[in-house]
mmCIF file of C-alpha atoms in Angstrom:
data_model
loop_
_atom_site.group_PDB
_atom_site.id
_atom_site.type_symbol
_atom_site.label_atom_id
_atom_site.label_comp_id
_atom_site.label_asym_id
_atom_site.label_seq_id
_atom_site.Cartn_x
_atom_site.Cartn_y
_atom_site.Cartn_z
ATOM 1 C CA UNK A 14 101.348 160.234 141.112
ATOM 2 C CA UNK A 15 101.215 157.496 138.516
ATOM 3 C CA UNK A 16 98.608 155.451 140.378
ATOM 4 C CA UNK A 17 96.503 158.569 140.997
ATOM 5 C CA UNK A 18 96.493 159.324 137.257
ATOM 6 C CA UNK A 19 95.496 155.763 136.538
ATOM 7 C CA UNK A 20 92.627 155.887 139.032
ATOM 8 C CA UNK A 21 91.493 159.294 137.727
ATOM 9 C CA UNK A 22 91.379 158.033 134.121
ATOM 10 C CA UNK A 23 89.304 155.011 135.107
ATOM 11 C CA UNK A 24 86.987 157.163 137.202
ATOM 12 C CA UNK A 25 86.426 159.542 134.295
ATOM 13 C CA UNK A 26 85.505 156.563 132.098
ATOM 14 C CA UNK A 27 82.928 155.426 134.641
ATOM 15 C CA UNK A 28 81.475 158.923 134.964
ATOM 16 C CA UNK A 29 80.994 159.248 131.219
ATOM 17 C CA UNK A 30 79.117 155.971 131.118
ATOM 18 C CA UNK A 31 81.716 153.461 129.906
ATOM 19 C CA UNK A 32 80.415 150.005 130.783
ATOM 20 C CA UNK A 33 81.814 147.533 128.248
ATOM 21 C CA UNK A 34 80.365 144.029 128.315
ATOM 22 C CA UNK A 35 83.535 142.304 127.095
ATOM 23 C CA UNK A 36 82.256 138.750 127.524
ATOM 24 C CA UNK A 37 79.349 139.314 125.116
ATOM 25 C CA UNK A 38 81.288 140.780 122.185
ATOM 26 C CA UNK A 39 83.179 137.691 120.856
ATOM 27 C CA UNK A 40 80.221 135.325 121.240
ATOM 28 C CA UNK A 41 77.501 134.204 118.852
ATOM 29 C CA UNK A 42 74.818 131.553 118.740
ATOM 30 C CA UNK A 43 76.521 128.284 117.706
ATOM 31 C CA UNK A 44 75.150 126.609 114.610
ATOM 32 C CA UNK A 45 75.780 123.404 112.684
ATOM 33 C CA UNK A 46 74.263 121.620 109.719
ATOM 34 C CA UNK A 47 74.778 118.154 108.250
ATOM 35 C CA UNK A 48 73.852 116.737 104.854
ATOM 36 C CA UNK A 49 74.154 113.155 103.616
ATOM 37 C CA UNK A 50 73.435 111.120 100.502
ATOM 38 C CA UNK A 51 73.555 107.337 100.109
ATOM 39 C CA UNK A 52 73.128 104.906 97.234
ATOM 40 C CA UNK A 53 73.004 101.109 97.159
ATOM 41 C CA UNK A 54 72.195 98.405 94.661
ATOM 42 C CA UNK A 55 73.248 95.093 93.251
ATOM 43 C CA UNK A 56 72.833 92.409 90.631
ATOM 44 C CA UNK A 57 73.258 88.673 90.387
ATOM 45 C CA UNK A 58 76.765 88.446 91.827
ATOM 46 C CA UNK A 59 77.561 92.059 92.664
ATOM 47 C CA UNK A 60 76.357 94.519 95.303
ATOM 48 C CA UNK A 61 77.533 98.063 95.961
ATOM 49 C CA UNK A 62 77.021 100.948 98.362
ATOM 50 C CA UNK A 63 78.148 104.566 98.322
ATOM 51 C CA UNK A 64 77.581 107.471 100.693
ATOM 52 C CA UNK A 65 78.522 111.133 101.018
ATOM 53 C CA UNK A 66 78.344 113.246 104.150
ATOM 54 C CA UNK A 67 79.066 116.905 104.801
ATOM 55 C CA UNK A 68 78.933 118.751 108.106
ATOM 56 C CA UNK A 69 79.700 122.339 109.004
ATOM 57 C CA UNK A 70 79.977 123.596 112.582
ATOM 58 C CA UNK A 71 80.173 127.210 113.692
ATOM 59 C CA UNK A 72 81.345 127.481 117.283
ATOM 60 C CA UNK A 73 80.230 129.863 119.986
ATOM 61 C CA UNK A 74 83.240 132.122 119.334
ATOM 62 C CA UNK A 75 82.867 134.316 116.249
ATOM 63 C CA UNK A 76 84.972 133.036 113.343
ATOM 64 C CA UNK A 77 85.414 129.557 114.816
ATOM 65 C CA UNK A 78 84.597 126.943 112.166
ATOM 66 C CA UNK A 79 85.003 123.216 111.608
ATOM 67 C CA UNK A 80 84.122 121.519 108.299
ATOM 68 C CA UNK A 81 84.059 117.788 107.558
ATOM 69 C CA UNK A 82 83.672 115.765 104.352
ATOM 70 C CA UNK A 83 83.285 111.998 104.351
ATOM 71 C CA UNK A 84 82.914 109.610 101.406
ATOM 72 C CA UNK A 85 82.447 105.828 101.532
ATOM 73 C CA UNK A 86 82.309 103.243 98.756
ATOM 74 C CA UNK A 87 81.918 99.463 98.778
ATOM 75 C CA UNK A 88 81.585 96.839 96.062
ATOM 76 C CA UNK A 89 81.311 93.101 96.635
ATOM 77 C CA UNK A 90 81.556 90.199 94.209
ATOM 78 C CA UNK A 91 80.164 86.753 95.018
ATOM 79 C CA UNK A 92 81.022 83.462 93.314
ATOM 80 C CA UNK A 93 78.151 81.139 94.142
ATOM 81 C CA UNK A 94 78.461 80.110 97.767
ATOM 82 C CA UNK A 95 82.213 79.656 97.612
ATOM 83 C CA UNK A 96 83.943 83.019 97.461
ATOM 84 C CA UNK A 97 83.146 86.637 98.386
ATOM 85 C CA UNK A 98 85.528 89.494 97.616
ATOM 86 C CA UNK A 99 84.895 93.043 98.778
ATOM 87 C CA UNK A 100 86.574 96.399 98.289
ATOM 88 C CA UNK A 101 86.015 99.403 100.584
ATOM 89 C CA UNK A 102 87.258 102.967 100.307
ATOM 90 C CA UNK A 103 86.820 105.736 102.863
ATOM 91 C CA UNK A 104 87.955 109.341 102.476
ATOM 92 C CA UNK A 105 87.761 111.954 105.230
ATOM 93 C CA UNK A 106 88.704 115.620 105.076
ATOM 94 C CA UNK A 107 88.495 117.806 108.165
ATOM 95 C CA UNK A 108 89.430 121.477 108.182
ATOM 96 C CA UNK A 109 89.195 123.939 111.054
ATOM 97 C CA UNK A 110 89.862 127.595 111.652
ATOM 98 C CA UNK A 111 90.316 129.194 115.054
ATOM 99 C CA UNK A 112 88.408 132.299 116.023
ATOM 100 C CA UNK A 113 90.333 135.543 115.369
ATOM 101 C CA UNK A 114 88.910 136.745 118.683
ATOM 102 C CA UNK A 115 91.281 134.448 120.566
ATOM 103 C CA UNK A 116 90.479 132.783 123.887
ATOM 104 C CA UNK A 117 87.282 133.627 125.732
ATOM 105 C CA UNK A 118 89.205 133.738 129.021
ATOM 106 C CA UNK A 119 90.943 136.910 127.773
ATOM 107 C CA UNK A 120 87.622 138.762 127.745
ATOM 108 C CA UNK A 121 86.753 137.683 131.280
ATOM 109 C CA UNK A 122 89.857 139.544 132.493
ATOM 110 C CA UNK A 123 88.954 142.843 130.838
ATOM 111 C CA UNK A 124 87.569 145.653 132.972
ATOM 112 C CA UNK A 125 84.144 147.125 132.092
ATOM 113 C CA UNK A 126 85.431 150.702 132.525
ATOM 114 C CA UNK A 127 87.856 150.266 129.610
ATOM 115 C CA UNK A 128 86.399 151.685 126.350
ATOM 116 C CA UNK A 129 86.796 149.846 123.056
ATOM 117 C CA UNK A 130 87.442 152.987 120.967
ATOM 118 C CA UNK A 131 89.420 156.157 121.614
ATOM 119 C CA UNK A 132 88.138 159.716 121.213
ATOM 120 C CA UNK A 133 88.789 159.531 117.450
ATOM 121 C CA UNK A 134 86.696 156.412 116.994
ATOM 122 C CA UNK A 135 89.737 154.174 116.489
ATOM 123 C CA UNK A 136 90.167 150.826 118.208
ATOM 124 C CA UNK A 137 92.452 151.101 121.219
ATOM 125 C CA UNK A 138 95.455 148.764 120.911
ATOM 126 C CA UNK A 139 96.535 148.632 124.541
ATOM 127 C CA UNK A 140 95.391 149.738 127.971
ATOM 128 C CA UNK A 141 98.181 150.990 130.226
ATOM 129 C CA UNK A 142 98.482 151.113 133.974
ATOM 130 C CA UNK A 143 101.178 151.802 136.572
ATOM 131 C CA UNK A 144 102.768 149.143 138.713
ATOM 132 C CA UNK A 145 103.983 151.609 141.363
ATOM 133 C CA UNK A 146 103.374 155.149 142.583
ATOM 134 C CA UNK A 147 105.684 156.827 140.067
ATOM 135 C CA UNK A 148 106.722 153.973 137.780
ATOM 136 C CA UNK A 149 106.811 154.621 134.029
ATOM 137 C CA UNK A 150 104.543 152.965 131.491
ATOM 138 C CA UNK A 151 106.165 149.675 130.476
ATOM 139 C CA UNK A 152 105.232 146.618 128.440
ATOM 140 C CA UNK A 153 104.434 144.762 131.676
ATOM 141 C CA UNK A 154 102.137 147.615 132.715
ATOM 142 C CA UNK A 155 99.670 147.092 129.910
ATOM 143 C CA UNK A 156 97.065 144.740 128.512
ATOM 144 C CA UNK A 157 96.148 144.212 124.875
ATOM 145 C CA UNK A 158 92.736 145.010 123.463
ATOM 146 C CA UNK A 159 91.661 141.597 122.060
ATOM 147 C CA UNK A 160 89.144 143.251 119.739
ATOM 148 C CA UNK A 161 91.912 145.166 117.958
ATOM 149 C CA UNK A 162 93.815 141.985 117.130
ATOM 150 C CA UNK A 163 90.569 140.390 115.897
ATOM 151 C CA UNK A 164 90.394 142.942 113.045
ATOM 152 C CA UNK A 165 93.836 142.030 111.666
ATOM 153 C CA UNK A 166 94.816 139.391 109.101
ATOM 154 C CA UNK A 167 96.096 136.926 111.712
ATOM 155 C CA UNK A 168 94.826 133.361 111.448
ATOM 156 C CA UNK A 169 95.267 129.825 112.697
ATOM 157 C CA UNK A 170 93.919 126.919 110.660
ATOM 158 C CA UNK A 171 94.500 123.230 110.010
ATOM 159 C CA UNK A 172 93.485 120.467 107.600
ATOM 160 C CA UNK A 173 93.628 116.686 107.907
ATOM 161 C CA UNK A 174 92.972 114.146 105.131
ATOM 162 C CA UNK A 175 92.756 110.366 105.376
ATOM 163 C CA UNK A 176 92.175 107.755 102.664
ATOM 164 C CA UNK A 177 91.695 104.101 103.613
ATOM 165 C CA UNK A 178 91.475 101.261 101.090
ATOM 166 C CA UNK A 179 90.503 97.765 102.227
ATOM 167 C CA UNK A 180 90.152 94.452 100.407
ATOM 168 C CA UNK A 181 88.600 91.495 102.192
ATOM 169 C CA UNK A 182 87.725 87.984 101.104
ATOM 170 C CA UNK A 183 85.974 84.907 102.434
ATOM 171 C CA UNK A 184 86.521 81.516 100.829
ATOM 172 C CA UNK A 185 84.504 78.441 101.764
ATOM 173 C CA UNK A 186 86.726 75.487 100.935
ATOM 174 C CA UNK A 187 84.035 73.207 102.348
ATOM 175 C CA UNK A 188 80.890 73.915 104.342
ATOM 176 C CA UNK A 189 82.852 73.416 107.546
ATOM 177 C CA UNK A 190 86.212 74.846 106.559
ATOM 178 C CA UNK A 191 86.716 78.434 105.354
ATOM 179 C CA UNK A 192 89.401 81.112 105.150
ATOM 180 C CA UNK A 193 88.998 84.868 105.638
ATOM 181 C CA UNK A 194 91.494 87.577 104.824
ATOM 182 C CA UNK A 195 91.751 91.368 104.926
ATOM 183 C CA UNK A 196 94.327 93.865 103.689
ATOM 184 C CA UNK A 197 94.137 97.626 104.215
ATOM 185 C CA UNK A 198 96.196 100.662 103.298
ATOM 186 C CA UNK A 199 95.882 104.055 105.017
ATOM 187 C CA UNK A 200 97.296 107.285 103.571
ATOM 188 C CA UNK A 201 97.084 110.456 105.635
ATOM 189 C CA UNK A 202 98.136 114.072 105.238
ATOM 190 C CA UNK A 203 97.978 116.982 107.658
ATOM 191 C CA UNK A 204 98.829 120.657 107.584
ATOM 192 C CA UNK A 205 98.480 123.468 110.084
ATOM 193 C CA UNK A 206 99.607 127.046 109.728
ATOM 194 C CA UNK A 207 99.316 130.140 111.884
ATOM 195 C CA UNK A 208 100.067 133.793 111.179
ATOM 196 C CA UNK A 209 100.334 136.710 113.574
ATOM 197 C CA UNK A 210 100.100 140.103 111.907
ATOM 198 C CA UNK A 211 103.050 142.513 112.370
ATOM 199 C CA UNK A 212 100.418 145.082 113.363
ATOM 200 C CA UNK A 213 99.326 143.000 116.357
ATOM 201 C CA UNK A 214 99.225 144.828 119.664
ATOM 202 C CA UNK A 215 101.948 142.614 121.110
ATOM 203 C CA UNK A 216 104.445 144.249 118.712
ATOM 204 C CA UNK A 217 103.520 147.844 119.483
ATOM 205 C CA UNK A 218 106.858 148.451 121.283
ATOM 206 C CA UNK A 219 108.942 146.426 118.792
ATOM 207 C CA UNK A 220 110.846 148.895 116.615
ATOM 208 C CA UNK A 221 112.676 146.382 114.404
ATOM 209 C CA UNK A 222 110.300 145.496 111.549
ATOM 210 C CA UNK A 223 112.039 142.133 111.107
ATOM 211 C CA UNK A 224 110.964 141.180 114.607
ATOM 212 C CA UNK A 225 107.308 142.000 114.019
ATOM 213 C CA UNK A 226 104.872 139.279 113.015
ATOM 214 C CA UNK A 227 105.198 135.518 112.965
ATOM 215 C CA UNK A 228 104.275 132.644 110.661
ATOM 216 C CA UNK A 229 104.525 128.921 111.333
ATOM 217 C CA UNK A 230 103.769 125.951 109.091
ATOM 218 C CA UNK A 231 103.598 122.309 110.078
ATOM 219 C CA UNK A 232 102.994 119.431 107.662
ATOM 220 C CA UNK A 233 103.032 115.680 107.915
ATOM 221 C CA UNK A 234 102.276 112.526 105.970
ATOM 222 C CA UNK A 235 101.455 109.043 107.132
ATOM 223 C CA UNK A 236 101.350 105.613 105.532
ATOM 224 C CA UNK A 237 100.053 102.441 107.129
ATOM 225 C CA UNK A 238 99.146 98.990 105.926
ATOM 226 C CA UNK A 239 97.742 96.134 107.912
ATOM 227 C CA UNK A 240 96.048 92.830 107.312
ATOM 228 C CA UNK A 241 95.223 89.431 108.651
ATOM 229 C CA UNK A 242 94.318 85.959 107.503
ATOM 230 C CA UNK A 243 92.280 83.491 109.487
ATOM 231 C CA UNK A 244 91.607 79.787 109.008
ATOM 232 C CA UNK A 245 88.338 78.576 110.519
ATOM 233 C CA UNK A 246 86.863 75.142 111.081
ATOM 234 C CA UNK A 247 83.590 74.439 112.845
ATOM 235 C CA UNK A 248 81.451 71.329 113.227
ATOM 236 C CA UNK A 249 78.149 70.563 114.876
ATOM 237 C CA UNK A 250 78.124 67.281 116.825
ATOM 238 C CA UNK A 251 74.394 66.839 117.271
ATOM 239 C CA UNK A 252 71.021 68.467 116.644
ATOM 240 C CA UNK A 253 70.989 70.055 120.112
ATOM 241 C CA UNK A 254 73.602 72.641 119.206
ATOM 242 C CA UNK A 255 76.664 70.921 120.570
ATOM 243 C CA UNK A 256 79.783 71.504 118.510
ATOM 244 C CA UNK A 257 83.212 73.040 118.361
ATOM 245 C CA UNK A 258 85.214 75.474 116.270
ATOM 246 C CA UNK A 259 88.918 76.138 115.715
ATOM 247 C CA UNK A 260 90.401 79.416 114.441
ATOM 248 C CA UNK A 261 93.999 80.317 113.602
ATOM 249 C CA UNK A 262 94.854 83.976 112.874
ATOM 250 C CA UNK A 263 97.971 85.718 111.536
ATOM 251 C CA UNK A 264 98.284 89.533 111.631
ATOM 252 C CA UNK A 265 100.652 92.025 110.010
ATOM 253 C CA UNK A 266 101.016 95.813 110.143
ATOM 254 C CA UNK A 267 103.441 98.598 109.219
ATOM 255 C CA UNK A 268 103.201 102.272 110.141
ATOM 256 C CA UNK A 269 105.298 105.070 108.668
ATOM 257 C CA UNK A 270 104.818 108.722 109.666
ATOM 258 C CA UNK A 271 106.786 111.697 108.349
#
């Protein structure tokens, strides 16, 4: 009896012209735009460069968005032909938000004879079916309407920030003998949070209000420093390009993530 009712309901939907193109509804034309600005200059012993970049990407799923900011700065100071000291800073901020329409694969599993709205013009939360001839309607005998959940306040988003500072130097002790060094510090921060509305279709059979809805928050910080120093010596032996060079390098690094 149950399966006959299920078949009859689907057949009535087909007869009244229900033909839902589920795979088209959550999609849009993807779009992205990027903007950048750069500046450079210098004087007798100083040169500098700065740049800004912004990009915004809207994915093929409605509501899917990724935004990126990037800033770079450099200044260098030169003492004749003996010493060069440079400072670099790079800041990156990336934020993203998942589509409220969920995964596209969900829409590929929906049947075209299922209507989006009921007879009152309201979004249908769930579609029910029977697993056996006379089995009752159960949670396992249903499928959520992904478009209903897309109208709720649920969200999933994240943000990552990174700041890197670097100082480097090059010192010519003689024309043949010079020392280079670099020291960098990285500071990073991340956060991601997700919220599922208590009105989501998955909680339709949950009677305890304390069990409805979900929120999760994840944060983290990172600190890293690294550097190296190198001693270089090179000498040409003749005018034909014959020569040799010797380099000794020492490295150091420390990473801390919380």
